[in-house]
Amino acid sequence: MTDSENKAHLDADLNRQALDFHALPRPGKIGTEVTKPAATQHDLSLAYTPGVAEPVRQIHADPDLAYRYTNKGNLVAVITDGTAVLGLGNVGGLAGKPVMEGKAVLFKRFADIDCFDIEVDAESPQAFIETVARIAPTFGGINLEDIAAPHCFEIEQALIEQLDIPVFHDDQHGTAIIIAAGLLNALELQGKTLAEARIVVLGAGAAGIAGVRLLVALGAPRDHIFCVDRQGIIHTGRQDLNPYKRGVAVETEKRTLAEAMDGADVFIGVSGPDLVAPEMLAAMAPRPIVFALSNPVPEIRPAVAMAVRDDLVMATGRSDYPNQINNVLGFPFIFRGALDVRASRVNEAMQIAAVEALRTLAREPVPAEVLDAYGLQELSFGPDYIIPKPFDPRLRERVPAAVARAAIDSGVARLAEDL
Ligand SMILES: NC(=O)C1=CN([C@@H]2O[C@H](COP(=O)(O)OP(=O)(O)OC[C@H]3O[C@@H](n4cnc5c(N)ncnc54)[C@H](OP(=O)(O)O)[C@@H]3O)[C@@H](O)[C@H]2O)C=CC1
Ligand SMILES: CC(=O)C(=O)O
Ligand SMILES: [Mg+2]
């Protein structure tokens, strides 16, 4: 068998396993659980009529009591229109449901947050916004997922303005936070700084634009970052730019991805599969950083990249390679922190607090249970470990606490107890 035949065989095998995993023993990945006794007549008279009328009266008189008498305070909606599901494109809400159920699993598993996945058929951004706004009273927070740019920006902004609970577009800010944490660590390992690094971001959608904005907020000079879309480098001379792309445009004579990559220190791919040629990697500066984050297939595969050069730090979005730069490290813990202090939003201070908590944790000794989960003997801060693993139990302590503290300090928390 050739290498590529072997790879195709492994992919087909994993795909079969994934279908069985989703289908058996019962379809899907989540259900609901009852949290109060429901075994006797008396239980029913409390849980349902007549007893249930009293919390209704209380909440009617004081809506904040919904946090005391219902699951609102620990319930997040993962909501999509299915327009940018992973790197698979506009497959629609229903086809996106396995991903949304997956996000719900991660919310519960990593942060004990209950979650409903909601797939919306919406003919326009306005229809989507109205749908989400109308169902928002049920939830303590809204995680927008896999909504394509540029509509995602308008949708998130409108909902933040209309609602008093956190609205967070995971593909924008969750991804940006993990990129920033991993990049700061990788730059240090490569002996470079954010202030000096030349950065290429392939993909100027939800993840790309938010990634650039956060890196600039952290100190990357705006004119050191080339953003690239299907038409090439986003430069100030282009007439086809929406306002979000215009915000990341730079003045340059360069036009193509290959030209952008020539001499670059950092490549961040949030676009699609197999878009980076080996020659482009070969042309990067010494000791480059390559984050090929498209899911499920990265912009360049680690085996291909490593064959081109051995001085790089490489990350993907996947669970099956070292250095998983994936928003799973963000949204469960960020929402945990936001819900714990009943924050009205997830602002930039909270995002930067999450970046700092994540990058600091990667420098500490790794607990045995993390090594066991990954079948490793040893793992320490270095080129193959720039960011904590999702199964690290310390994430649950550190990231929410940092986010909650930042919410309090920046004045968006409505509860400051226990901190
Ligand atoms: N690892 C992680 O945690 C995450 C990874 N991602 C990955 O990032 C990718 C983009 O997601 P998202 O930002 O939500 O999607 P969007 O649809 O919002 O943006 C996609 C962007 O990629 C660009 N693009 C797509 N194909 C090409 C191509 N052939 N050449 C150049 N540019 C291209 C698009 O260009 P144009 O504007 O010209 O159409 C667009 O700017 C997906 O693969 C997704 O899996 C996203 C979030 C988290
Ligand atoms: C990880 C993720 O959210 C994505 O690829 O869209
Ligand atoms: Mg996503």
Short mmCIF file of C-alpha atoms and ligand atoms in Angstrom, two decimals:
data_model
loop_
_atom_site.label_atom_id
_atom_site.label_comp_id
_atom_site.label_asym_id
_atom_site.label_seq_id
_atom_site.Cartn_x
_atom_site.Cartn_y
_atom_site.Cartn_z
CA MET A 1 0.00 0.00 0.00
CA THR A 2 1.37 3.49 -0.83
CA ASP A 3 1.38 6.21 1.83
CA SER A 4 -1.61 7.95 0.26
CA GLU A 5 -3.58 4.67 -0.05
CA ASN A 6 -2.82 3.94 3.59
CA LYS A 7 -4.00 7.43 4.56
CA ALA A 8 -7.23 7.03 2.57
CA HIS A 9 -7.83 3.68 4.28
CA LEU A 10 -7.32 5.22 7.76
CA ASP A 11 -9.64 8.13 6.91
CA ALA A 12 -12.36 5.75 5.67
CA ASP A 13 -12.02 3.68 8.84
CA LEU A 14 -12.31 6.76 11.08
CA ASN A 15 -15.34 7.94 9.10
CA ARG A 16 -17.08 4.58 9.61
CA GLN A 17 -16.31 4.68 13.33
CA ALA A 18 -17.65 8.24 13.53
CA LEU A 19 -20.95 7.22 11.90
CA ASP A 20 -21.41 4.32 14.34
CA PHE A 21 -20.47 6.58 17.24
CA HIS A 22 -23.21 9.02 16.27
CA ALA A 23 -25.85 6.38 15.50
CA LEU A 24 -25.45 3.86 18.33
CA PRO A 25 -26.80 2.92 20.83
CA ARG A 26 -29.19 5.86 20.39
CA PRO A 27 -29.00 8.58 17.75
CA GLY A 28 -27.11 11.78 18.53
CA LYS A 29 -24.79 12.83 21.33
CA ILE A 30 -26.90 14.58 24.00
CA GLY A 31 -30.13 14.13 25.95
CA THR A 32 -31.73 15.84 28.94
CA GLU A 33 -31.62 14.91 32.60
CA VAL A 34 -34.13 15.58 35.36
CA THR A 35 -32.53 17.32 38.35
CA LYS A 36 -35.35 17.03 40.91
CA PRO A 37 -37.20 13.99 42.32
CA ALA A 38 -40.18 12.93 40.21
CA ALA A 39 -41.24 9.68 41.91
CA THR A 40 -44.30 10.49 44.03
CA GLN A 41 -47.58 12.38 43.93
CA HIS A 42 -46.03 14.99 46.23
CA ASP A 43 -43.01 15.39 43.94
CA LEU A 44 -45.36 16.07 41.05
CA SER A 45 -47.35 18.62 43.02
CA LEU A 46 -44.10 20.54 43.57
CA ALA A 47 -42.50 20.04 40.15
CA TYR A 48 -45.71 20.59 38.23
CA THR A 49 -49.15 21.95 39.07
CA PRO A 50 -50.06 23.29 41.61
CA GLY A 51 -46.57 23.95 43.10
CA VAL A 52 -44.97 25.22 39.91
CA ALA A 53 -47.30 28.23 39.95
CA GLU A 54 -45.42 29.83 42.84
CA PRO A 55 -42.05 30.23 41.06
CA VAL A 56 -44.03 31.51 38.07
CA ARG A 57 -45.58 34.24 40.26
CA GLN A 58 -42.19 35.08 41.76
CA ILE A 59 -40.45 35.37 38.37
CA HIS A 60 -43.36 37.41 36.99
CA ALA A 61 -42.80 39.87 39.83
CA ASP A 62 -39.00 39.82 39.56
CA PRO A 63 -37.48 38.40 36.33
CA ASP A 64 -34.07 38.01 37.98
CA LEU A 65 -35.55 35.19 40.05
CA ALA A 66 -35.47 33.04 36.89
CA TYR A 67 -31.82 32.52 37.85
CA ARG A 68 -32.95 31.08 41.20
CA TYR A 69 -35.94 28.99 40.17
CA THR A 70 -35.07 27.76 36.65
CA ASN A 71 -32.04 26.41 34.81
CA LYS A 72 -31.54 29.71 32.95
CA GLY A 73 -28.34 30.60 34.79
CA ASN A 74 -26.50 27.46 33.70
CA LEU A 75 -28.05 27.02 30.26
CA VAL A 76 -26.39 28.11 27.03
CA ALA A 77 -27.80 27.89 23.51
CA VAL A 78 -25.45 26.87 20.71
CA ILE A 79 -27.12 28.46 17.70
CA THR A 80 -26.24 28.23 14.03
CA ASP A 81 -27.64 28.93 10.61
CA GLY A 82 -25.28 26.34 9.15
CA THR A 83 -23.58 28.75 6.75
CA ALA A 84 -19.94 27.94 7.68
CA VAL A 85 -19.90 24.55 9.35
CA LEU A 86 -16.27 23.79 10.20
CA GLY A 87 -14.47 24.18 6.88
CA LEU A 88 -17.29 22.35 5.07
CA GLY A 89 -19.06 25.53 3.97
CA ASN A 90 -22.77 26.33 3.81
CA VAL A 91 -24.25 22.90 4.49
CA GLY A 92 -27.33 24.29 6.28
CA GLY A 93 -28.48 24.08 9.87
CA LEU A 94 -29.66 20.47 9.92
CA ALA A 95 -26.40 19.09 8.52
CA GLY A 96 -24.57 21.23 11.06
CA LYS A 97 -26.43 19.62 13.96
CA PRO A 98 -23.73 17.00 14.76
CA VAL A 99 -21.24 19.83 15.27
CA MET A 100 -23.68 21.79 17.46
CA GLU A 101 -24.44 18.67 19.53
CA GLY A 102 -20.68 18.22 19.80
CA LYS A 103 -20.30 21.75 21.19
CA ALA A 104 -23.03 20.92 23.72
CA VAL A 105 -21.09 17.83 24.79
CA LEU A 106 -17.98 19.96 25.32
CA PHE A 107 -19.87 22.59 27.33
CA LYS A 108 -21.13 19.86 29.65
CA ARG A 109 -17.99 17.74 29.82
CA PHE A 110 -15.53 20.55 30.42
CA ALA A 111 -17.54 23.20 32.28
CA ASP A 112 -20.72 21.49 33.51
CA ILE A 113 -22.84 23.91 31.51
CA ASP A 114 -26.16 22.62 30.16
CA CYS A 115 -26.74 23.30 26.54
CA PHE A 116 -29.39 23.19 23.82
CA ASP A 117 -28.28 23.09 20.20
CA ILE A 118 -30.54 25.15 17.95
CA GLU A 119 -30.39 25.05 14.17
CA VAL A 120 -32.19 27.94 12.51
CA ASP A 121 -33.50 28.15 8.95
CA ALA A 122 -33.25 31.88 8.37
CA GLU A 123 -33.66 33.61 5.02
CA SER A 124 -31.72 36.70 6.15
CA PRO A 125 -29.46 37.93 8.98
CA GLN A 126 -32.43 39.95 10.25
CA ALA A 127 -34.63 36.84 10.47
CA PHE A 128 -31.84 35.03 12.33
CA ILE A 129 -31.37 37.95 14.76
CA GLU A 130 -35.11 38.10 15.47
CA THR A 131 -35.29 34.35 16.06
CA VAL A 132 -32.42 34.38 18.53
CA ALA A 133 -33.70 37.49 20.32
CA ARG A 134 -37.14 35.90 20.73
CA ILE A 135 -35.82 32.71 22.35
CA ALA A 136 -33.10 34.40 24.41
CA PRO A 137 -35.11 34.60 27.69
CA THR A 138 -34.63 30.83 28.08
CA PHE A 139 -30.86 31.09 28.31
CA GLY A 140 -28.04 32.46 30.45
CA GLY A 141 -25.85 32.85 27.38
CA ILE A 142 -25.82 32.52 23.58
CA ASN A 143 -22.95 30.81 21.77
CA LEU A 144 -23.22 31.62 18.06
CA GLU A 145 -21.54 28.92 15.98
CA ASP A 146 -20.49 28.39 12.39
CA ILE A 147 -22.16 31.46 10.91
CA ALA A 148 -20.28 32.73 7.86
CA ALA A 149 -18.75 36.15 7.48
CA PRO A 150 -19.72 38.85 6.86
CA HIS A 151 -23.23 38.21 8.29
CA CYS A 152 -21.74 36.85 11.54
CA PHE A 153 -20.41 40.30 12.48
CA GLU A 154 -23.75 42.05 11.98
CA ILE A 155 -25.63 39.25 13.77
CA GLU A 156 -23.36 39.20 16.81
CA GLN A 157 -23.31 42.99 17.15
CA ALA A 158 -27.10 43.31 16.93
CA LEU A 159 -27.66 40.59 19.52
CA ILE A 160 -25.06 42.03 21.91
CA GLU A 161 -26.91 45.35 21.71
CA GLN A 162 -30.36 43.80 22.20
CA LEU A 163 -29.68 41.24 24.92
CA ASP A 164 -28.44 41.49 28.50
CA ILE A 165 -26.81 38.03 28.51
CA PRO A 166 -23.43 37.13 26.98
CA VAL A 167 -23.57 36.64 23.21
CA PHE A 168 -20.32 35.18 21.92
CA HIS A 169 -19.51 34.09 18.40
CA ASP A 170 -17.24 31.18 19.13
CA ASP A 171 -15.62 31.04 15.67
CA GLN A 172 -14.60 34.68 16.05
CA HIS A 173 -13.52 35.18 19.63
CA GLY A 174 -13.06 31.60 20.86
CA THR A 175 -10.71 30.92 17.99
CA ALA A 176 -8.92 34.28 18.31
CA ILE A 177 -8.25 33.68 22.00
CA ILE A 178 -6.68 30.26 21.47
CA ILE A 179 -4.65 31.50 18.49
CA ALA A 180 -3.31 34.38 20.59
CA ALA A 181 -2.41 32.17 23.56
CA GLY A 182 -0.68 29.59 21.36
CA LEU A 183 1.07 32.20 19.25
CA LEU A 184 2.52 34.13 22.19
CA ASN A 185 4.02 30.89 23.50
CA ALA A 186 5.22 29.73 20.07
CA LEU A 187 6.86 33.11 19.38
CA GLU A 188 8.79 32.89 22.62
CA LEU A 189 9.98 29.37 21.78
CA GLN A 190 11.11 30.56 18.35
CA GLY A 191 12.91 33.58 19.82
CA LYS A 192 10.51 36.09 18.21
CA THR A 193 8.08 38.74 19.43
CA LEU A 194 4.57 39.80 18.48
CA ALA A 195 5.85 43.34 17.92
CA GLU A 196 8.33 42.17 15.27
CA ALA A 197 6.74 39.11 13.69
CA ARG A 198 5.47 39.21 10.09
CA ILE A 199 2.13 37.40 10.08
CA VAL A 200 0.01 35.92 7.29
CA VAL A 201 -3.65 35.12 8.02
CA LEU A 202 -5.29 33.01 5.30
CA GLY A 203 -9.06 33.42 5.60
CA ALA A 204 -10.66 36.79 6.24
CA GLY A 205 -13.92 35.47 7.65
CA ALA A 206 -15.17 35.05 11.20
CA ALA A 207 -12.01 33.49 12.62
CA GLY A 208 -9.54 35.46 10.49
CA ILE A 209 -10.91 38.96 11.12
CA ALA A 210 -11.40 38.36 14.86
CA GLY A 211 -7.93 36.81 15.08
CA VAL A 212 -6.33 39.88 13.53
CA ARG A 213 -8.30 42.23 15.77
CA LEU A 214 -7.20 40.42 18.94
CA LEU A 215 -3.55 40.14 17.86
CA VAL A 216 -3.52 43.89 17.17
CA ALA A 217 -5.11 44.53 20.58
CA LEU A 218 -2.26 42.48 22.08
CA GLY A 219 0.41 44.54 20.34
CA ALA A 220 0.93 43.19 16.81
CA PRO A 221 1.53 46.14 14.45
CA ARG A 222 -1.39 46.31 12.03
CA ASP A 223 0.91 46.68 9.00
CA HIS A 224 2.81 43.48 9.89
CA ILE A 225 -0.26 41.35 9.13
CA PHE A 226 -1.23 40.27 5.62
CA CYS A 227 -4.80 38.93 5.46
CA VAL A 228 -5.53 36.81 2.42
CA ASP A 229 -8.87 35.70 0.94
CA ARG A 230 -9.84 33.96 -2.31
CA GLN A 231 -8.80 37.06 -4.27
CA GLY A 232 -5.34 37.28 -2.67
CA ILE A 233 -3.89 39.78 -0.23
CA ILE A 234 -6.39 42.24 1.22
CA HIS A 235 -4.80 45.55 0.27
CA THR A 236 -6.05 49.12 0.34
CA GLY A 237 -6.32 49.28 -3.45
CA ARG A 238 -9.02 46.62 -3.65
CA GLN A 239 -12.53 47.76 -4.57
CA ASP A 240 -14.31 44.52 -3.58
CA LEU A 241 -13.89 44.75 0.19
CA ASN A 242 -16.71 44.67 2.74
CA PRO A 243 -16.23 47.00 5.76
CA TYR A 244 -14.77 44.19 7.88
CA LYS A 245 -12.13 43.29 5.30
CA ARG A 246 -11.45 46.99 4.71
CA GLY A 247 -10.58 47.20 8.40
CA VAL A 248 -7.70 44.72 7.92
CA ALA A 249 -6.45 46.00 4.54
CA VAL A 250 -2.79 47.05 4.27
CA GLU A 251 -0.88 49.13 1.75
CA THR A 252 1.39 46.81 -0.22
CA GLU A 253 2.52 45.95 -3.73
CA LYS A 254 2.28 42.22 -2.92
CA ARG A 255 -0.78 40.43 -4.23
CA THR A 256 -0.70 36.65 -3.74
CA LEU A 257 -0.54 34.19 -0.85
CA ALA A 258 2.85 33.02 -2.11
CA GLU A 259 4.17 36.58 -2.00
CA ALA A 260 2.76 37.08 1.49
CA MET A 261 4.41 33.89 2.73
CA ASP A 262 7.84 34.86 1.40
CA GLY A 263 9.85 35.73 4.53
CA ALA A 264 6.84 35.54 6.92
CA ASP A 265 7.40 34.44 10.52
CA VAL A 266 3.86 33.23 11.17
CA PHE A 267 1.15 31.56 9.10
CA ILE A 268 -2.36 31.30 10.52
CA GLY A 269 -4.79 29.34 8.35
CA VAL A 270 -8.51 29.73 9.01
CA SER A 271 -9.73 29.09 5.48
CA GLY A 272 -9.97 25.64 3.90
CA PRO A 273 -8.16 22.37 3.16
CA ASP A 274 -4.76 21.99 1.50
CA LEU A 275 -4.36 25.62 0.41
CA VAL A 276 -0.67 26.00 1.32
CA ALA A 277 1.92 24.51 -1.01
CA PRO A 278 5.19 23.09 0.40
CA GLU A 279 7.14 25.75 -1.54
CA MET A 280 5.30 28.49 0.37
CA LEU A 281 6.42 26.96 3.65
CA ALA A 282 9.96 26.63 2.39
CA ALA A 283 9.97 30.39 1.62
CA MET A 284 9.02 31.44 5.18
CA ALA A 285 11.60 33.02 7.52
CA PRO A 286 13.83 30.83 9.72
CA ARG A 287 12.04 29.27 12.73
CA PRO A 288 8.51 29.87 11.45
CA ILE A 289 5.19 29.20 13.17
CA VAL A 290 2.49 27.43 11.18
CA PHE A 291 -1.05 27.24 12.56
CA ALA A 292 -3.08 25.32 9.94
CA LEU A 293 -6.44 25.46 11.69
CA SER A 294 -9.04 24.59 9.08
CA ASN A 295 -11.25 21.68 10.14
CA PRO A 296 -11.32 18.86 9.50
CA VAL A 297 -8.52 19.16 6.92
CA PRO A 298 -5.79 21.75 7.61
CA GLU A 299 -4.32 24.19 5.09
CA ILE A 300 -1.19 22.03 5.09
CA ARG A 301 -0.89 18.63 6.72
CA PRO A 302 1.70 18.23 9.49
CA ALA A 303 3.51 15.39 7.71
CA VAL A 304 3.89 17.52 4.58
CA ALA A 305 5.01 20.56 6.57
CA MET A 306 7.54 18.59 8.63
CA ALA A 307 8.97 17.08 5.45
CA VAL A 308 9.66 20.59 4.13
CA ARG A 309 11.49 21.90 7.19
CA ASP A 310 12.29 20.91 10.76
CA ASP A 311 12.64 24.35 12.38
CA LEU A 312 8.94 25.12 12.61
CA VAL A 313 6.36 25.07 15.39
CA MET A 314 3.22 23.53 13.94
CA ALA A 315 -0.37 23.42 15.20
CA THR A 316 -3.68 22.25 13.74
CA GLY A 317 -7.31 22.42 14.89
CA ARG A 318 -7.51 18.63 15.22
CA SER A 319 -7.34 16.32 18.23
CA ASP A 320 -5.00 13.81 16.57
CA TYR A 321 -1.83 15.93 16.28
CA PRO A 322 0.27 17.80 18.86
CA ASN A 323 -0.67 21.44 19.55
CA GLN A 324 -4.42 21.57 19.05
CA ILE A 325 -5.35 25.20 18.52
CA ASN A 326 -9.10 24.83 18.80
CA ASN A 327 -11.84 26.88 20.39
CA VAL A 328 -12.74 23.91 22.63
CA LEU A 329 -10.12 25.42 24.94
CA GLY A 330 -12.15 28.62 25.07
CA PHE A 331 -15.93 28.57 24.97
CA PRO A 332 -16.67 26.14 27.86
CA PHE A 333 -14.41 27.98 30.29
CA ILE A 334 -15.21 31.49 29.10
CA PHE A 335 -18.94 30.90 29.47
CA ARG A 336 -18.32 29.24 32.87
CA GLY A 337 -16.59 32.41 34.07
CA ALA A 338 -19.23 34.68 32.52
CA LEU A 339 -22.17 32.71 33.96
CA ASP A 340 -20.56 32.46 37.41
CA VAL A 341 -20.66 36.25 37.80
CA ARG A 342 -23.74 36.72 35.59
CA ALA A 343 -21.78 38.89 33.17
CA SER A 344 -23.85 40.84 30.65
CA ARG A 345 -21.27 40.30 27.89
CA VAL A 346 -17.86 38.84 27.08
CA ASN A 347 -15.74 41.93 26.52
CA GLU A 348 -12.14 42.29 25.33
CA ALA A 349 -10.76 42.40 28.88
CA MET A 350 -12.35 38.99 29.55
CA GLN A 351 -10.94 37.64 26.28
CA ILE A 352 -7.42 38.82 27.10
CA ALA A 353 -7.72 37.35 30.60
CA ALA A 354 -8.51 33.99 28.97
CA VAL A 355 -5.46 34.35 26.68
CA GLU A 356 -3.19 34.96 29.66
CA ALA A 357 -4.63 32.09 31.71
CA LEU A 358 -4.22 29.65 28.82
CA ARG A 359 -0.69 30.64 27.86
CA THR A 360 0.50 30.59 31.47
CA LEU A 361 -0.94 27.13 32.13
CA ALA A 362 1.02 25.65 29.20
CA ARG A 363 4.27 26.46 31.02
CA GLU A 364 3.42 24.44 34.13
CA PRO A 365 4.09 20.71 34.69
CA VAL A 366 1.43 18.52 33.08
CA PRO A 367 -0.72 16.33 35.39
CA ALA A 368 -0.61 12.54 35.02
CA GLU A 369 -4.27 12.31 33.94
CA VAL A 370 -3.49 14.46 30.90
CA LEU A 371 -0.57 12.21 29.95
CA ASP A 372 -2.88 9.17 30.37
CA ALA A 373 -5.61 10.69 28.18
CA TYR A 374 -3.10 11.19 25.36
CA GLY A 375 -1.05 8.02 25.93
CA LEU A 376 2.10 10.05 26.61
CA GLN A 377 5.00 9.47 29.01
CA GLU A 378 6.11 13.06 29.10
CA LEU A 379 4.94 16.47 27.99
CA SER A 380 6.41 19.85 28.75
CA PHE A 381 6.43 23.37 27.36
CA GLY A 382 8.16 23.21 23.98
CA PRO A 383 7.53 23.00 20.21
CA ASP A 384 5.08 20.09 20.63
CA TYR A 385 3.29 21.60 23.61
CA ILE A 386 2.47 25.30 23.27
CA ILE A 387 -1.09 25.22 24.61
CA PRO A 388 -2.85 23.14 27.31
CA LYS A 389 -4.71 19.98 26.34
CA PRO A 390 -8.52 20.11 26.54
CA PHE A 391 -8.52 17.31 29.16
CA ASP A 392 -6.37 19.33 31.56
CA PRO A 393 -8.53 19.61 34.72
CA ARG A 394 -6.78 22.85 35.70
CA LEU A 395 -8.48 24.66 32.79
CA ARG A 396 -11.77 24.48 34.71
CA GLU A 397 -10.20 26.28 37.67
CA ARG A 398 -7.96 28.81 35.98
CA VAL A 399 -9.74 30.14 32.90
CA PRO A 400 -13.21 30.78 34.40
CA ALA A 401 -11.68 32.47 37.44
CA ALA A 402 -9.59 34.77 35.24
CA VAL A 403 -12.58 35.58 33.01
CA ALA A 404 -14.87 36.22 35.97
CA ARG A 405 -12.30 38.49 37.62
CA ALA A 406 -11.93 40.49 34.40
CA ALA A 407 -15.74 40.78 34.14
CA ILE A 408 -15.90 42.20 37.65
CA ASP A 409 -12.97 44.56 37.12
CA SER A 410 -14.38 45.82 33.82
CA GLY A 411 -17.83 46.41 35.32
CA VAL A 412 -19.94 43.89 33.37
CA ALA A 413 -20.56 41.38 36.19
CA ARG A 414 -23.85 41.45 38.02
CA LEU A 415 -22.68 39.06 40.78
CA ALA A 416 -19.36 39.32 42.54
CA GLU A 417 -19.95 36.75 45.27
CA ASP A 418 -17.45 34.03 46.15
CA LEU A 419 -14.54 35.67 44.34
N1 LIG B 1 -9.36 25.46 14.92
C1 LIG B 1 -10.39 26.16 15.30
O1 LIG B 1 -10.69 26.30 16.50
C2 LIG B 1 -11.26 26.82 14.30
C3 LIG B 1 -11.07 26.63 12.96
N2 LIG B 1 -11.87 27.28 12.07
C4 LIG B 1 -11.68 26.96 10.67
O2 LIG B 1 -11.45 28.13 9.93
C5 LIG B 1 -12.08 28.03 8.66
C6 LIG B 1 -12.92 29.28 8.42
O3 LIG B 1 -13.97 29.37 9.36
P1 LIG B 1 -14.81 30.73 9.49
O4 LIG B 1 -13.92 31.89 9.67
O5 LIG B 1 -15.85 30.46 10.50
O6 LIG B 1 -15.49 30.79 8.03
P2 LIG B 1 -15.94 32.04 7.14
O7 LIG B 1 -16.85 31.47 6.11
O8 LIG B 1 -16.44 33.15 7.98
O9 LIG B 1 -14.59 32.53 6.43
C7 LIG B 1 -13.88 31.72 5.55
C8 LIG B 1 -12.75 32.54 4.99
O10 LIG B 1 -11.84 31.63 4.33
C9 LIG B 1 -11.57 32.13 3.05
N3 LIG B 1 -11.32 31.04 2.12
C10 LIG B 1 -12.07 29.93 1.94
N4 LIG B 1 -11.53 29.19 0.94
C11 LIG B 1 -10.47 29.87 0.49
C12 LIG B 1 -9.52 29.65 -0.54
N5 LIG B 1 -9.61 28.58 -1.34
N6 LIG B 1 -8.52 30.55 -0.71
C13 LIG B 1 -8.45 31.64 0.08
N7 LIG B 1 -9.32 31.92 1.06
C14 LIG B 1 -10.32 31.04 1.26
C15 LIG B 1 -12.82 32.89 2.63
O11 LIG B 1 -12.47 33.80 1.59
P3 LIG B 1 -13.54 34.78 0.90
O12 LIG B 1 -13.81 35.84 1.94
O13 LIG B 1 -12.81 35.32 -0.29
O14 LIG B 1 -14.75 33.96 0.58
C16 LIG B 1 -13.18 33.56 3.94
O15 LIG B 1 -12.50 34.78 4.09
C17 LIG B 1 -12.85 26.72 8.66
O16 LIG B 1 -12.07 25.75 8.01
C18 LIG B 1 -12.96 26.35 10.13
O17 LIG B 1 -12.97 24.95 10.35
C19 LIG B 1 -12.84 28.16 12.45
C20 LIG B 1 -13.08 28.38 13.77
C21 LIG B 1 -12.34 27.67 14.80
C1 LIG B 2 -13.62 24.36 15.72
C2 LIG B 2 -14.64 25.14 15.05
O1 LIG B 2 -15.46 25.78 15.70
C3 LIG B 2 -14.66 25.18 13.62
O2 LIG B 2 -13.79 24.61 12.96
O3 LIG B 2 -15.59 25.82 13.08
MG MG B 3 -17.06 26.55 14.55
#
